[in-house]
Short mmCIF file of C-alpha atoms in Angstrom, two decimals:
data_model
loop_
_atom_site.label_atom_id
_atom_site.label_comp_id
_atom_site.label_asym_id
_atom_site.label_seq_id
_atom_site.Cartn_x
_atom_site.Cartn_y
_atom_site.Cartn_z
CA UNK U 453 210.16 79.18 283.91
CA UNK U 454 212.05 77.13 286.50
CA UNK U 455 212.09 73.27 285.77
CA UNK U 456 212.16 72.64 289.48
CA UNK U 457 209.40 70.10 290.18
CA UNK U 458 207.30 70.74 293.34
CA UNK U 459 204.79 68.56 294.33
CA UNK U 460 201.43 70.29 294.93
CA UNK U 461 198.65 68.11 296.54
CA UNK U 462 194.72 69.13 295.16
CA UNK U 463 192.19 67.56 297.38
CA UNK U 464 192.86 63.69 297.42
CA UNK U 465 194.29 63.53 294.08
CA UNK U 466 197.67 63.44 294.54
CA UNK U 467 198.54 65.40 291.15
CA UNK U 468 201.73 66.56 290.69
CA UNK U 469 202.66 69.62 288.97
CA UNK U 470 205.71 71.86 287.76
CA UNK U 471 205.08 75.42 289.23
CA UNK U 472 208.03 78.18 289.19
CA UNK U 473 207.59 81.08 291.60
CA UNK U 474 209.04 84.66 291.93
CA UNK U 475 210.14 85.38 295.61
CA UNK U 476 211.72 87.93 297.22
CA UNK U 477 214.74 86.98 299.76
CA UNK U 478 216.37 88.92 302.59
CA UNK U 479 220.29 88.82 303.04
CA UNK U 480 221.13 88.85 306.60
CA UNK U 481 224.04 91.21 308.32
CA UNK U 482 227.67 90.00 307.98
CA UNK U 483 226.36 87.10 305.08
CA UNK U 484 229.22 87.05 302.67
CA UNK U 485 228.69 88.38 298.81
CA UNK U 486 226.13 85.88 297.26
CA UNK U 487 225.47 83.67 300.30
CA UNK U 488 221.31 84.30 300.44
CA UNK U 489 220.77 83.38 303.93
CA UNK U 490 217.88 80.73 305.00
CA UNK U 491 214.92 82.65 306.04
CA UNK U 492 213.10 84.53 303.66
CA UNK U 493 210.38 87.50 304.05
CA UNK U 494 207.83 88.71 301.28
CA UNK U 495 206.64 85.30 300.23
CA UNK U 496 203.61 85.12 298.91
CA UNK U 497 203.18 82.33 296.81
CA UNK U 498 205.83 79.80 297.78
CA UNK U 499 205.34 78.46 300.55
CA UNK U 500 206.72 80.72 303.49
CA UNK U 501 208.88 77.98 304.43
CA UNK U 502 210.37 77.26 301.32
CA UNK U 503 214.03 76.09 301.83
CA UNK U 504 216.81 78.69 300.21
CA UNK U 505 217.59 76.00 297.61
CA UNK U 506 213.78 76.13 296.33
CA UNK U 507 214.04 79.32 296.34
CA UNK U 508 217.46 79.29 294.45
CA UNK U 509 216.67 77.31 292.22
CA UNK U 510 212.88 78.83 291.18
CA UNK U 511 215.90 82.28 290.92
CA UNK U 512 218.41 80.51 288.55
CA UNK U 513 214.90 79.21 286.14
CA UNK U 514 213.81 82.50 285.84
CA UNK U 515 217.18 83.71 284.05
CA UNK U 516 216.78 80.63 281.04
CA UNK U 517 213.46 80.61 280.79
CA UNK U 518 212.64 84.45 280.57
CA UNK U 519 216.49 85.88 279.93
CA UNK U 520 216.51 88.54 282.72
CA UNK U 521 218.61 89.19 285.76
CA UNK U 522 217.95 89.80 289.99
CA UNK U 523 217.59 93.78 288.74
CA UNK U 524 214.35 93.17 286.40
CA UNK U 525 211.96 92.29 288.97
CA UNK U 526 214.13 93.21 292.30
CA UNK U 527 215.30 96.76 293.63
CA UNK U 528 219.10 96.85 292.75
CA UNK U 529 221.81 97.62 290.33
CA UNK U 530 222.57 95.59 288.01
CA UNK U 531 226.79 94.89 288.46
CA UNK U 532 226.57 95.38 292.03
CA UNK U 533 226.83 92.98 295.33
CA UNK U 534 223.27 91.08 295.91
CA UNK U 535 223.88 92.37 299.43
CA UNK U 536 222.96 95.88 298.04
CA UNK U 537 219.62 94.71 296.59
CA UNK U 538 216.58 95.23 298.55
CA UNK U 539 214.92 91.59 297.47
CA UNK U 540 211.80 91.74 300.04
CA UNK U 541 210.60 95.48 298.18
CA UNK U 542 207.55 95.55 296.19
CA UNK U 543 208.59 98.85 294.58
CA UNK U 544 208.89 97.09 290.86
CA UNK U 545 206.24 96.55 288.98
CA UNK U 546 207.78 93.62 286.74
CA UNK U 547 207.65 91.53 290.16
CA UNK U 548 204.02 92.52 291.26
CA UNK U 549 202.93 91.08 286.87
CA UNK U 550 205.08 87.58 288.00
CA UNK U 551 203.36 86.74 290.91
CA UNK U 552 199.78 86.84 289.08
CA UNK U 553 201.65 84.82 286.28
CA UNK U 554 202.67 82.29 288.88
CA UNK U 555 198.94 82.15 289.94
CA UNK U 556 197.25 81.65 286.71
CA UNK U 557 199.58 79.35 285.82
CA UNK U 558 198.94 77.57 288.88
CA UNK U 559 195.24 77.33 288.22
CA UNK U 560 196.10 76.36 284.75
CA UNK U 561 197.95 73.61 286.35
CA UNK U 562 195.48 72.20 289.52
CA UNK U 563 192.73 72.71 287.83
CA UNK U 564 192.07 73.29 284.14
CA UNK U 565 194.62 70.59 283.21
CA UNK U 566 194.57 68.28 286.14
CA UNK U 567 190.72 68.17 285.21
CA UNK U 568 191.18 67.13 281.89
CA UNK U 569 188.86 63.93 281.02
CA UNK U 570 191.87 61.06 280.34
CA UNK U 571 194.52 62.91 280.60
CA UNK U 572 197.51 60.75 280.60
CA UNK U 573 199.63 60.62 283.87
CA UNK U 574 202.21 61.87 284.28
CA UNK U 575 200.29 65.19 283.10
CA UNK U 576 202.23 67.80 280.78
CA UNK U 577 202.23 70.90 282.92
CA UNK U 578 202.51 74.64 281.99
CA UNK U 579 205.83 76.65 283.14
CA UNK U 580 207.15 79.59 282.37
CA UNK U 581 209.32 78.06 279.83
CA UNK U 582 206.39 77.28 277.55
CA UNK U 583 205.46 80.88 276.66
CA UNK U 584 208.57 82.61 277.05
CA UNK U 585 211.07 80.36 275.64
CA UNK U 586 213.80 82.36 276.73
CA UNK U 587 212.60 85.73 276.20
CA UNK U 588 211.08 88.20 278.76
CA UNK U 589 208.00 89.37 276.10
CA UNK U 590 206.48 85.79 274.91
CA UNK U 591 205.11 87.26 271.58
CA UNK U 592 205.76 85.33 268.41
CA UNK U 593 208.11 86.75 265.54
CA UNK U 594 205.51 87.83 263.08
CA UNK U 595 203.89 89.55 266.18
CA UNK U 596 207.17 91.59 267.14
CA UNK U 597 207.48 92.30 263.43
CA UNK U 598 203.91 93.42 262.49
CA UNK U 599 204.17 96.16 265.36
CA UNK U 600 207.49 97.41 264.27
CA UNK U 601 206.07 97.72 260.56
CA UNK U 602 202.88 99.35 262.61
CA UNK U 603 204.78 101.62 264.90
CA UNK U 604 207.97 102.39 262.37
CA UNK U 605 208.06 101.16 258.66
CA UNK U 606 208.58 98.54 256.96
CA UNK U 607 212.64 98.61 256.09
CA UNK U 608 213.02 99.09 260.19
CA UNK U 609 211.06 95.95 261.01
CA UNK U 610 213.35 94.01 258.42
CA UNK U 611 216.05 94.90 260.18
CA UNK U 612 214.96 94.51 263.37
CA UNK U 613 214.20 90.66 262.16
CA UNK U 614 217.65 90.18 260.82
CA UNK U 615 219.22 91.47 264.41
CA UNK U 616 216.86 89.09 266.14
CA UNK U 617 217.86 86.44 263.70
CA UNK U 618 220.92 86.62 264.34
CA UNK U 619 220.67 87.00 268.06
CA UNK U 620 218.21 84.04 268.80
CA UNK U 621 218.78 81.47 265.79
CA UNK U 622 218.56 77.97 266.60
CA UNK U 623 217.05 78.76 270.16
CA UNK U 624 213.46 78.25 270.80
CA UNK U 625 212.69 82.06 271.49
CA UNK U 626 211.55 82.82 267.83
CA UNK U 627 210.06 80.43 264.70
CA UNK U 628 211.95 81.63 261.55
CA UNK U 629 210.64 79.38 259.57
CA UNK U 630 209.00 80.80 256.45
CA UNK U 631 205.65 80.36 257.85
CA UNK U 632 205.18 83.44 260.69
CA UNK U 633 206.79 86.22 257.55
CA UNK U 634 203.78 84.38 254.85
CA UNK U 635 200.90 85.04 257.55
CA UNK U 636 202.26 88.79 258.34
CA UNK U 637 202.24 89.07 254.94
CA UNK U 638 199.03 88.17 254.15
CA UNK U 639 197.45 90.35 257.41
CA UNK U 640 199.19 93.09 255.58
CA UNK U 641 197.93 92.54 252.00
CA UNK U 642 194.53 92.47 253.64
CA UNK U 643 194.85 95.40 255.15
CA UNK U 644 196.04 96.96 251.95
CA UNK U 645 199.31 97.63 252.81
CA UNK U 646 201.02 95.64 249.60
CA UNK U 647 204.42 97.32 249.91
CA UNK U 648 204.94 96.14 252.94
CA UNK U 649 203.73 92.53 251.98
CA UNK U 650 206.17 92.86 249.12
CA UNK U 651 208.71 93.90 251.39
CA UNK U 652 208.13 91.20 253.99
CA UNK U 653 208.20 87.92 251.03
CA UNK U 654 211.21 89.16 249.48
CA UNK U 655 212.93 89.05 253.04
CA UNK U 656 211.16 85.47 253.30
CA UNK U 657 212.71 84.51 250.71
CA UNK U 658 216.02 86.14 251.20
CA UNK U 659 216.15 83.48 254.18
CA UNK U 660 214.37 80.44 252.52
CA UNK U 661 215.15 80.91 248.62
CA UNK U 662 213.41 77.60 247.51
CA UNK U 663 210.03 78.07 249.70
CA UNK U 664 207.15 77.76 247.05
CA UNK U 665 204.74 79.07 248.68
CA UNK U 666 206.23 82.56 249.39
CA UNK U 667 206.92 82.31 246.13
CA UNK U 668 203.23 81.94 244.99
CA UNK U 669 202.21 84.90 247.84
CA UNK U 670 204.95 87.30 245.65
CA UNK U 671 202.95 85.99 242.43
CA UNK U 672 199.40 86.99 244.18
CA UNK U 673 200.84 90.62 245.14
CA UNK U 674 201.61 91.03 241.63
CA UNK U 675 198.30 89.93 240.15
CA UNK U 676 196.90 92.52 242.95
CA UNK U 677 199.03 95.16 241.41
CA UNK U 678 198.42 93.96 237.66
CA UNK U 679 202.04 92.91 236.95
CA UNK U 680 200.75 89.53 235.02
CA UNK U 681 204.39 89.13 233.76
CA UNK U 682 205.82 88.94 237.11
CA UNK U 683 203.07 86.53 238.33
CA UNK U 684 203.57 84.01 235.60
CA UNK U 685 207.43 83.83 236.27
CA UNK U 686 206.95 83.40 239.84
CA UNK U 687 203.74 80.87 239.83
CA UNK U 688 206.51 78.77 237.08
CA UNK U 689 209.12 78.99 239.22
CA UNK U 690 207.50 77.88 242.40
CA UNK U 691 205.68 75.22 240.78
CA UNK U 692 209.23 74.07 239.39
CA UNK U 693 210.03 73.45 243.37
CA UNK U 694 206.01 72.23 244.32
CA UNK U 695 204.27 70.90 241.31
CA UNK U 696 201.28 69.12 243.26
CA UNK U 697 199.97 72.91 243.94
CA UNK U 698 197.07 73.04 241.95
CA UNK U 699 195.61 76.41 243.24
CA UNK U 700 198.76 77.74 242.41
CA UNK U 701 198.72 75.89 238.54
CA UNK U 702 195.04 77.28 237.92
CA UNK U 703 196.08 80.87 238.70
CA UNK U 704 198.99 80.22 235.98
CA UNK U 705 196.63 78.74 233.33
CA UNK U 706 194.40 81.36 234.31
CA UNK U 707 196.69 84.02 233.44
CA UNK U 708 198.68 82.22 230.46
CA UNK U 709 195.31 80.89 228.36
CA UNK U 710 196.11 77.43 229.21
#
């Protein structure tokens, strides 16, 4: 979502809030390549008379904060002169979804957090960059993962983890910390799917090597499966890394006689 601060007035209160809109522009005849002209038609929620550099730069957020281009939500192709591109159409459906984002998001803004009993001023204010961190799909990485295990198998979703991995790593976009991988793995031990669990930890831990608690989650599988061998080993060796565990040292007791 665009950082662009505009100030929007609610009643008397004088709030100000950070809202990021999707437009549509018109290029006027003889207007060189990339030169977006002043006027603008097809607004309809900036302001009609929103100046072309509001408009500009709402146009330049939406690239960071979602990572798309004109062509996702505007008639054109992507490569070609903007003064091919019919900005003002309706015709895609990706631009129709973004201006009902801009209005709940607006609402969020003016009214469910401006409302807020002592809020602190000045207000933190929802943009498009807090769900979407750079991505066009805001969904977290266990999310992405979990359907791809759903909709394709297991060893497909582990690679499509190490591709986004290495695509997004170090950017807000995805948490690959060892957390999201323990919780999908636990959804899908639940659901009695161990081999997948088993599948998921070991990449978990392919990627975080000393992280006890994944650790203890492999031991649990194993116990599930009646490998009490494998369990002991494991609960040892994480407790090596995270001795203050003590659910994890009962299991071990449990299983070892003391």
């Amino acid at each position: 979502m665009s950082r662009a601060r505009f100030s929007h007035r609610r009643g008397a209160s004088g709030v100000s809030i950070v809202i990021a809109l999707f437009t549509a522009t018109v290029l006027l005849p003889g207007v060189g390549e990339g030169q977006e002209q002043e006027g603008f038609t097809n607004l309809q929620v900036l302001p009609a008379d929103a100046s072309r550099g509001r408009v500009m730069s709402v146009m330049r957020g939406f690239t960071r904060a979602l990572g798309v281009r004109c062509s996702t939500c505007h008639v054109g192709e992507e490569g070609q002169p903007l003064s091919t591109y019919d900005f003002a159409s309706d015709d895609k459906a990706p631009k129709l979804k973004a201006r009902e984002m801009m209005r709940m998001m607006q609402v969020i803004n003016d009214t469910y957090l401006a409302e807020l009993p002592g809020r602190r001023a000045p207000g933190v204010a929802v943009t498009c960059l807090t769900c979407h961190r750079g991505i066009s799909r805001p969904e977290t990485i266990d999310a992405v993962i979990g359907r791809v295990v759903a909709e394709e198998d297991v060893d497909f979703a582990v690679e499509r983890y190490r591709s986004l991995r290495e695509r997004h790593y170090g950017a807000a976009a995805y948490d690959f910390t060892e957390g999201p991988l323990l919780g999908l793995a636990g959804r899908l031990a639940e659901d009695g799917d161990q081999g997948s669990a088993m599948r998921i930890l070991a990449l978990n831990l392919e990627y975080h090597p000393q992280s006890a608690q994944t650790m203890f989650a492999v031991a649990r599988l194993h116990e599930d499966l009646g490998q009490v061998q494998e369990a002991i080993e494991l609960y040892r060796k994480g407790l090596e890394i995270m001795p203050e565990n003590r659910q994890a040292r009962q299991r071990l007791e449990a299983l070892t006689g003391g």
